[in-house]
Short mmCIF file of C-alpha atoms and ligand atoms in Angstrom, two decimals:
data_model
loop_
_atom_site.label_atom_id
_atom_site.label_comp_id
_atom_site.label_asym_id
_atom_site.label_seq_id
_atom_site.Cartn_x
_atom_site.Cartn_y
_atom_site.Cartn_z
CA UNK A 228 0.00 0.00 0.00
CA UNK A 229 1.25 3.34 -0.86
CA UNK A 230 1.12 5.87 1.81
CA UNK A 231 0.25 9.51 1.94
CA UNK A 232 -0.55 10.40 5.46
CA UNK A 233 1.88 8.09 7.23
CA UNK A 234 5.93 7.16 6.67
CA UNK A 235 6.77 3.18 7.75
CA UNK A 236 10.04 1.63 8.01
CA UNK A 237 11.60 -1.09 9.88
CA UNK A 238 14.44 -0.63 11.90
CA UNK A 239 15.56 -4.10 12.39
CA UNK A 240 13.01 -6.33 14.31
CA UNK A 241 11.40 -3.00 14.96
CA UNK A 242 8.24 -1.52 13.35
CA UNK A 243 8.44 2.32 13.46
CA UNK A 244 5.54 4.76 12.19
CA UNK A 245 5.65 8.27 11.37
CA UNK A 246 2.07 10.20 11.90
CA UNK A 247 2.91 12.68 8.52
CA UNK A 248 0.17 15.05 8.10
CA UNK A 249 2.57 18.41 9.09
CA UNK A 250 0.29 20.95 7.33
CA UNK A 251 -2.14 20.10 9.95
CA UNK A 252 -0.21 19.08 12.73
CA UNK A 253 -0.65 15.63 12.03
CA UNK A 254 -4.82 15.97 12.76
CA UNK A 255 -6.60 12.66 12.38
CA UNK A 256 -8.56 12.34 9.59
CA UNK A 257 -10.31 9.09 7.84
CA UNK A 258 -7.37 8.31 5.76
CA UNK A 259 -4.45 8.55 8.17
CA UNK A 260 -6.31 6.31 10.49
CA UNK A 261 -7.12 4.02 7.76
CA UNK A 262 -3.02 3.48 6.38
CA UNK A 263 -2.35 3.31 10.37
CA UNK A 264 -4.31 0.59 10.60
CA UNK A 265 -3.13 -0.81 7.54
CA UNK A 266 0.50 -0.68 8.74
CA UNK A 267 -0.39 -2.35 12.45
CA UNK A 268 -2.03 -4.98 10.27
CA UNK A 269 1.17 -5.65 8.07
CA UNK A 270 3.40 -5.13 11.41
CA UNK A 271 1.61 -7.68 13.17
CA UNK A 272 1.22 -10.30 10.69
CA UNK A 273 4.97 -10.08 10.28
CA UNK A 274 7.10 -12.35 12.28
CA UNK A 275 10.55 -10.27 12.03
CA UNK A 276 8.81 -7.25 13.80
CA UNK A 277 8.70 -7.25 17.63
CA UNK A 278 7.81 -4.08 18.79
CA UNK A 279 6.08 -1.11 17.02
CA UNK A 280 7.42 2.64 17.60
CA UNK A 281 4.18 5.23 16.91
CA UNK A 282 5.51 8.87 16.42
CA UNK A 283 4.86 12.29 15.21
CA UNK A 284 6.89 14.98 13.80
CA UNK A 285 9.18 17.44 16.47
CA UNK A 286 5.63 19.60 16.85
CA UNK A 287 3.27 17.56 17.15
CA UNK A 288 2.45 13.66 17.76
CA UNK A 289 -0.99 14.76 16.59
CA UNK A 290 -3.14 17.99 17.54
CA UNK A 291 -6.32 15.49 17.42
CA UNK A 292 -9.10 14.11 15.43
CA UNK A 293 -9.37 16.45 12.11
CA UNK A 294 -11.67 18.92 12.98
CA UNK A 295 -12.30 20.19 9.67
CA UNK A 296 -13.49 17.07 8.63
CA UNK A 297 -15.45 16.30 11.63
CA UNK A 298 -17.62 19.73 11.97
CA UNK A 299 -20.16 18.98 9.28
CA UNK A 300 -20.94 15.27 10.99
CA UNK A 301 -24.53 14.47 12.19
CA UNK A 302 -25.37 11.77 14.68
CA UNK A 303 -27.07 9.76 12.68
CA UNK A 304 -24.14 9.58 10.51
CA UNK A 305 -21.60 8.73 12.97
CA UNK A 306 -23.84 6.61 15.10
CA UNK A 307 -24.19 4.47 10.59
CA UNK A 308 -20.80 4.71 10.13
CA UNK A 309 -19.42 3.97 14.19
CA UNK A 310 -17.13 6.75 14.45
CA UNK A 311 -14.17 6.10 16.45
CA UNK A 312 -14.09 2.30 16.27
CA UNK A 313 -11.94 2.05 13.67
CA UNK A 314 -9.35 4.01 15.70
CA UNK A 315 -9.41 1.33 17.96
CA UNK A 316 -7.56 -0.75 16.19
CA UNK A 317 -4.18 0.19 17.67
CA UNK A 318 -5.26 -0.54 21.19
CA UNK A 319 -6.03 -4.16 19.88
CA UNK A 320 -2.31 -4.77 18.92
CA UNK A 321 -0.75 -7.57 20.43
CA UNK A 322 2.73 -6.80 19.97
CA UNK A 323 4.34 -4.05 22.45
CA UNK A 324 3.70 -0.46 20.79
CA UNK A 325 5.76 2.38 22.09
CA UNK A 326 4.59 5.85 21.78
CA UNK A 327 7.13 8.60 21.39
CA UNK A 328 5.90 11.97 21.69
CA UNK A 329 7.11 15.19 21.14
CA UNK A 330 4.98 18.32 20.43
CA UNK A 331 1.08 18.22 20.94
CA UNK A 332 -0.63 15.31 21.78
CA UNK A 333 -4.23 16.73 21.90
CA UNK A 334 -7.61 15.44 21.77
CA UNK A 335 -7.70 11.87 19.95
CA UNK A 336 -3.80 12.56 19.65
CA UNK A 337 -3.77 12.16 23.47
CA UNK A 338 -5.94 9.30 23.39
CA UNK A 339 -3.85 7.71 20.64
CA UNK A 340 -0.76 7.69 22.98
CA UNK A 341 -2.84 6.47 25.52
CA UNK A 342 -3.83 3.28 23.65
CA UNK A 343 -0.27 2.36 23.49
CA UNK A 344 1.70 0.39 25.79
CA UNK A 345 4.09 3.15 27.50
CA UNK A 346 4.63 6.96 26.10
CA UNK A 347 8.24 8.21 26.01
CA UNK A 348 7.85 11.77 26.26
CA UNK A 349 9.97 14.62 24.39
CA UNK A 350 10.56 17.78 27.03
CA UNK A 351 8.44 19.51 24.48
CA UNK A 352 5.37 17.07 24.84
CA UNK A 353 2.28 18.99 25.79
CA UNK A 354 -0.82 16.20 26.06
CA UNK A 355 -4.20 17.26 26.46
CA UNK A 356 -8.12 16.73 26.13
CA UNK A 357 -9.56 20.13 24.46
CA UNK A 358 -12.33 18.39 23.16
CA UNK A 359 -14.80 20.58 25.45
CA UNK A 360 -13.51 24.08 24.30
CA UNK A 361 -14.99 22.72 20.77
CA UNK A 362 -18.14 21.89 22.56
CA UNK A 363 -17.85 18.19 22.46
CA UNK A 364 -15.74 15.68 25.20
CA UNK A 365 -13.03 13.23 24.70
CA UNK A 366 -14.51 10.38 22.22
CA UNK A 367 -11.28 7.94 21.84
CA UNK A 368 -10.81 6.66 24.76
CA UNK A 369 -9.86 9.78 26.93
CA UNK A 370 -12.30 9.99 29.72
CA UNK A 371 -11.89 6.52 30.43
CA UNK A 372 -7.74 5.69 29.94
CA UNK A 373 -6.84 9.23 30.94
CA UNK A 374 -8.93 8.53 34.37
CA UNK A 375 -7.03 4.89 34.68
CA UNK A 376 -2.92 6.59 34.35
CA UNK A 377 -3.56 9.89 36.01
CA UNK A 378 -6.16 9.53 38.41
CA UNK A 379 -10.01 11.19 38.63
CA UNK A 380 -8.69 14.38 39.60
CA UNK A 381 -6.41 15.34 37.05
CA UNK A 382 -8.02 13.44 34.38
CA UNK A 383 -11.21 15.99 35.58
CA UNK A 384 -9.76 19.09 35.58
CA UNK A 385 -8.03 18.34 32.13
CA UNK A 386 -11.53 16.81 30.54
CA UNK A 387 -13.61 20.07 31.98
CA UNK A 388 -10.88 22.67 31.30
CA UNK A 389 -9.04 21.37 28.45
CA UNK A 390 -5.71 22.23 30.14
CA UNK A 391 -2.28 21.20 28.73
CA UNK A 392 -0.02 19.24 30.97
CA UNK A 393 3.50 19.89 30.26
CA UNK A 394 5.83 16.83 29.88
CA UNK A 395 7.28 17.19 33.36
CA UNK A 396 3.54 17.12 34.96
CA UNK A 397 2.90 14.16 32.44
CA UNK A 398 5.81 12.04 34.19
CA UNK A 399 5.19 13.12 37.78
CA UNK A 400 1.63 11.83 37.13
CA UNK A 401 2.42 8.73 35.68
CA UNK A 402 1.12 9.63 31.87
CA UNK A 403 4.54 8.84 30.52
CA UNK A 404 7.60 6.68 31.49
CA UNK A 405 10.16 9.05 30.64
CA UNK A 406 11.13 12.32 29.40
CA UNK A 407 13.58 12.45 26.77
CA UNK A 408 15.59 15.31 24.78
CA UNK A 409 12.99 16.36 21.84
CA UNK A 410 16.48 15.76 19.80
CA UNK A 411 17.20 12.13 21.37
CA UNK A 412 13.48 11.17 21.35
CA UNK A 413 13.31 8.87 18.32
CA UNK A 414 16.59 7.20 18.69
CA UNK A 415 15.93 6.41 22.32
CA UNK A 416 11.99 4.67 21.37
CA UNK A 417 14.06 2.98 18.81
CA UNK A 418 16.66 1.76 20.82
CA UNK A 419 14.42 0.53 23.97
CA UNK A 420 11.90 -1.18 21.01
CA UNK A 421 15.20 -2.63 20.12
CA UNK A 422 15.40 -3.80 23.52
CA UNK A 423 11.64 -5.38 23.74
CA UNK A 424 12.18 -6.78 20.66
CA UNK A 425 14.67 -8.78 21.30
CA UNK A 426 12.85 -10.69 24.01
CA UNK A 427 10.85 -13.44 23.16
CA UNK A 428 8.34 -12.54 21.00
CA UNK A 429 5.37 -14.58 22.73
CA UNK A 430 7.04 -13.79 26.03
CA UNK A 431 5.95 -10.00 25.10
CA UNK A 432 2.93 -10.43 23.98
CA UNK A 433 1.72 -12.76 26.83
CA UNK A 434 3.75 -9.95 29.19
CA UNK A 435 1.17 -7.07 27.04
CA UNK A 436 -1.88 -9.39 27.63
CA UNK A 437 -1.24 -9.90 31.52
CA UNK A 438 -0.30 -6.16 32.17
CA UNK A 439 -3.56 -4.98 30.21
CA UNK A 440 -5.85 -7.79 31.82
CA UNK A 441 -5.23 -5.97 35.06
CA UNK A 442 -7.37 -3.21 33.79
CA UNK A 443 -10.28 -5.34 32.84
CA UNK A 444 -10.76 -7.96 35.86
CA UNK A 445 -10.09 -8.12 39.53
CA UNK A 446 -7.32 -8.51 41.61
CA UNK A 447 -7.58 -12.03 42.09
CA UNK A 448 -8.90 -12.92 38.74
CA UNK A 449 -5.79 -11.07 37.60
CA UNK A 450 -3.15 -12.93 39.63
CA UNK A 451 -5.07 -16.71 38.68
CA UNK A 452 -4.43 -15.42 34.62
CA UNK A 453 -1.10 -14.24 35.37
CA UNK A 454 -0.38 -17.04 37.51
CA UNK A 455 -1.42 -19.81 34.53
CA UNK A 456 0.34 -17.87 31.83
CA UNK A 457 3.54 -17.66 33.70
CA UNK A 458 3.12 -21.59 34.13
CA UNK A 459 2.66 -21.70 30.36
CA UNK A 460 5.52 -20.56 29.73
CA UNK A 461 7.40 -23.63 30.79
CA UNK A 462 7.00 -24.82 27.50
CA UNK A 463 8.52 -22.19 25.33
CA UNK A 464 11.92 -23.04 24.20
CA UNK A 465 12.38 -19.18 24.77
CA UNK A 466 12.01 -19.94 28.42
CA UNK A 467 15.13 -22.99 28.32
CA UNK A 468 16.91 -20.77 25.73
CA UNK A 469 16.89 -17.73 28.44
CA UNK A 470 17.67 -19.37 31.67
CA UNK A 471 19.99 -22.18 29.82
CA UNK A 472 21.92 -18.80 28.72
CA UNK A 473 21.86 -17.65 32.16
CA UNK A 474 23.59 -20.72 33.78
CA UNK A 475 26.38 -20.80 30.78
CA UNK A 476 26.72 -17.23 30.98
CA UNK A 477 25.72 -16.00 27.73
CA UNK A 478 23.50 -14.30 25.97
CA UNK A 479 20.15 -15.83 24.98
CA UNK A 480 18.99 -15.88 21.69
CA UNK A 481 15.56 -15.50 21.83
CA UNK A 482 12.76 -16.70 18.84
CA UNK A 483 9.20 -16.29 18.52
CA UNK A 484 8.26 -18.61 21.68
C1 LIG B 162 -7.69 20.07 11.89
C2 LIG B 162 -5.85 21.21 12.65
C3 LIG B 162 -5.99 20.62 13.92
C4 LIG B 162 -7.05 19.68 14.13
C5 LIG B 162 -4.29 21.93 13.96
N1 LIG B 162 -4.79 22.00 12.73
N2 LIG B 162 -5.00 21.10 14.72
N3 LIG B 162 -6.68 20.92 11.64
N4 LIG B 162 -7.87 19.46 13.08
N5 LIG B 162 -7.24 19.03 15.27
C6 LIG B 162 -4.30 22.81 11.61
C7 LIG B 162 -4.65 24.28 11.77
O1 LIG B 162 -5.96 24.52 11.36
C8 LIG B 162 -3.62 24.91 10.87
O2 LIG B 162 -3.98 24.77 9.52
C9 LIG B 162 -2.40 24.03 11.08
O3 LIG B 162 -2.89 22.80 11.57
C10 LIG B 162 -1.43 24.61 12.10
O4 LIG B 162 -2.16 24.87 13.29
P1 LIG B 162 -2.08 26.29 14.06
O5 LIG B 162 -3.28 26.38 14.90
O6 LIG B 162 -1.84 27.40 13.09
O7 LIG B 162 -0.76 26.07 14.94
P2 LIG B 162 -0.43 26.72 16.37
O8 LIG B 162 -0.82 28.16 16.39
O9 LIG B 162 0.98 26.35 16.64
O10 LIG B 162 -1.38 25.98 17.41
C11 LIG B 162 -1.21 24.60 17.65
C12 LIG B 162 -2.44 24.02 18.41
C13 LIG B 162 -3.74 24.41 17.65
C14 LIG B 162 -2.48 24.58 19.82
C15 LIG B 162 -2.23 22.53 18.47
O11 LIG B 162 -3.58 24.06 16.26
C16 LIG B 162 -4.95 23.73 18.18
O12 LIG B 162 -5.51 24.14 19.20
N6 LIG B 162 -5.43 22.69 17.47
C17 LIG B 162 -6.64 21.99 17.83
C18 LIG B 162 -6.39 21.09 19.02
C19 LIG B 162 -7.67 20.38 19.43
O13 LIG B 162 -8.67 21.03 19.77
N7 LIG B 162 -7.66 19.05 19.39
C20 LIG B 162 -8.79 18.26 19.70
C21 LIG B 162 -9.56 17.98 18.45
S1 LIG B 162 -11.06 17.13 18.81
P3 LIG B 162 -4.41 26.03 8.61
O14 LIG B 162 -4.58 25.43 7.26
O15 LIG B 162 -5.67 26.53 9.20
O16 LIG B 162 -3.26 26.99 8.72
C22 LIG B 162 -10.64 15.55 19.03
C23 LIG B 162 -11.79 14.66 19.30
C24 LIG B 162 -11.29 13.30 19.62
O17 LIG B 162 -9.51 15.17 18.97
C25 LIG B 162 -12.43 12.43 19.76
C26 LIG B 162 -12.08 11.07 19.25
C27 LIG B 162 -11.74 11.08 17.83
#
């Protein structure tokens, strides 16, 4: 597929894509959604890739769903057509995804982040959920996975007042894992992807799957799946591979499971 909205590459066993829309800040818009999802379909299928990098440009990840196209929308077209759903696709990756944002991450840009596994952040990042200032709320995902990292508080106040949390708020509240040098940024997501995909590539997923299961069940009910999938792994020759490489003091070599 030929791409107009989006650049791919691989970097090794590592997936990266480029959100490339810079006359409008990277806004989301039917067609950069759709070659996303096209790419996370070709990224997953493929066995050489073990970790997906989603980025921007230096000023923005994305300043949010395209609101040029979205202003002449009626409910009963987006209730036909399901608005949104198809954006969901990324949060229904199995492979780790790293966001690495620098810029604006606004609106369904925010949200976007959010759906993947960790955000590196840029010192320039600026995240935020100005839906309401355009007289609708957060419609990807924000009200609920903003509420989950940062708390009900925060994820309030930034909902109701569409304020902009800096990168230094976002790490202090736990929205991102780290803040990097705008100028470092992509190197660094590349180089920890590296890192993750280099692991075990069911190891990772099944890793993904237990993290993310502890937002959809209880406590127990969490610890009995992670307990059984741990016990799984007894038969992956990834598991003999890494601790027969610990014992001979070397360093595994890790497959697909
Ligand atoms: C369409 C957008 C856009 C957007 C920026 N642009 N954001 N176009 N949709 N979300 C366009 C501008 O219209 C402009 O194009 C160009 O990008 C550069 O933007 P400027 O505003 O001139 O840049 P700047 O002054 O640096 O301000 C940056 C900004 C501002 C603070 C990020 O652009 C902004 O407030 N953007 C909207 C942010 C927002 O409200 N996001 C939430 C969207 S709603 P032209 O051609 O005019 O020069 C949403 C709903 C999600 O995301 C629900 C789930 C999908």
């Amino acid at each position: 597929m030929a791409y107009e909205t989006i650049l791919v590459e691989t970097h090794g066993k590592v997936g990266l894509i480029r959100l490339n829309r810079p006359q409008a800040l990277n806004a989301l818009n039917r067609q950069i959604i759709t070659e996303l999802n096209a790419a996370l379909d070709i990224f997953e299928a493929d066995k050489g890739i073990g970790c997906i990098v989603l980025t921007g440009s230096e000023k923005a990840f994305a300043a949010g769903a395209d609101i040029k196209e979205m202003q002449d929308f009626t409910y009963p077209g987006t209730y036909v057509d399901d608005f949104i759903t198809s954006w969901e696709r990324l949060s229904r990756v199995r492979k780790p995804v790293v966001a690495a944002v620098s810029g604006f991450a606004l609106g369904g840009g925010c949200e976007l982040a959010m759906m993947c596994d960790f955000i590196l952040a840029a010192d320039t990042a600026k995240f935020g959920q100005p839906e309401i200032k355009l007289g609708v709320m957060p419609g990807a995902g924000g009200t609920q996975r903003l509420t989950r990292l940062v708390g009900k508080s925060k994820a309030m106040e930034m909902c109701l007042t569409g304020r902009f949390m800096d990168a230094a708020e976002a790490e202090r509240v736990g929205l991102v894992s780290r803040i990097i040098p705008a100028a470092e940024l992509l190197d660094e997501a590349l180089k920890v992807a590296g890192v993750i995909a280099g692991m075990s590539l069911a190891v990772g997923m099944m890793t993904k799957e237990s993290v993310n299961r502890s937002y959809e069940t209880t406590l127990a009910e969490g610890i009995r799946f992670e307990r059984r999938v741990f016990q799984s792994q007894f038969a992956l020759a990834d598991q003999k591979e890494g601790m027969a490489a610990f014992v001979e003091k070397r360093k595994p070599n890790f497959g697909a499971g």
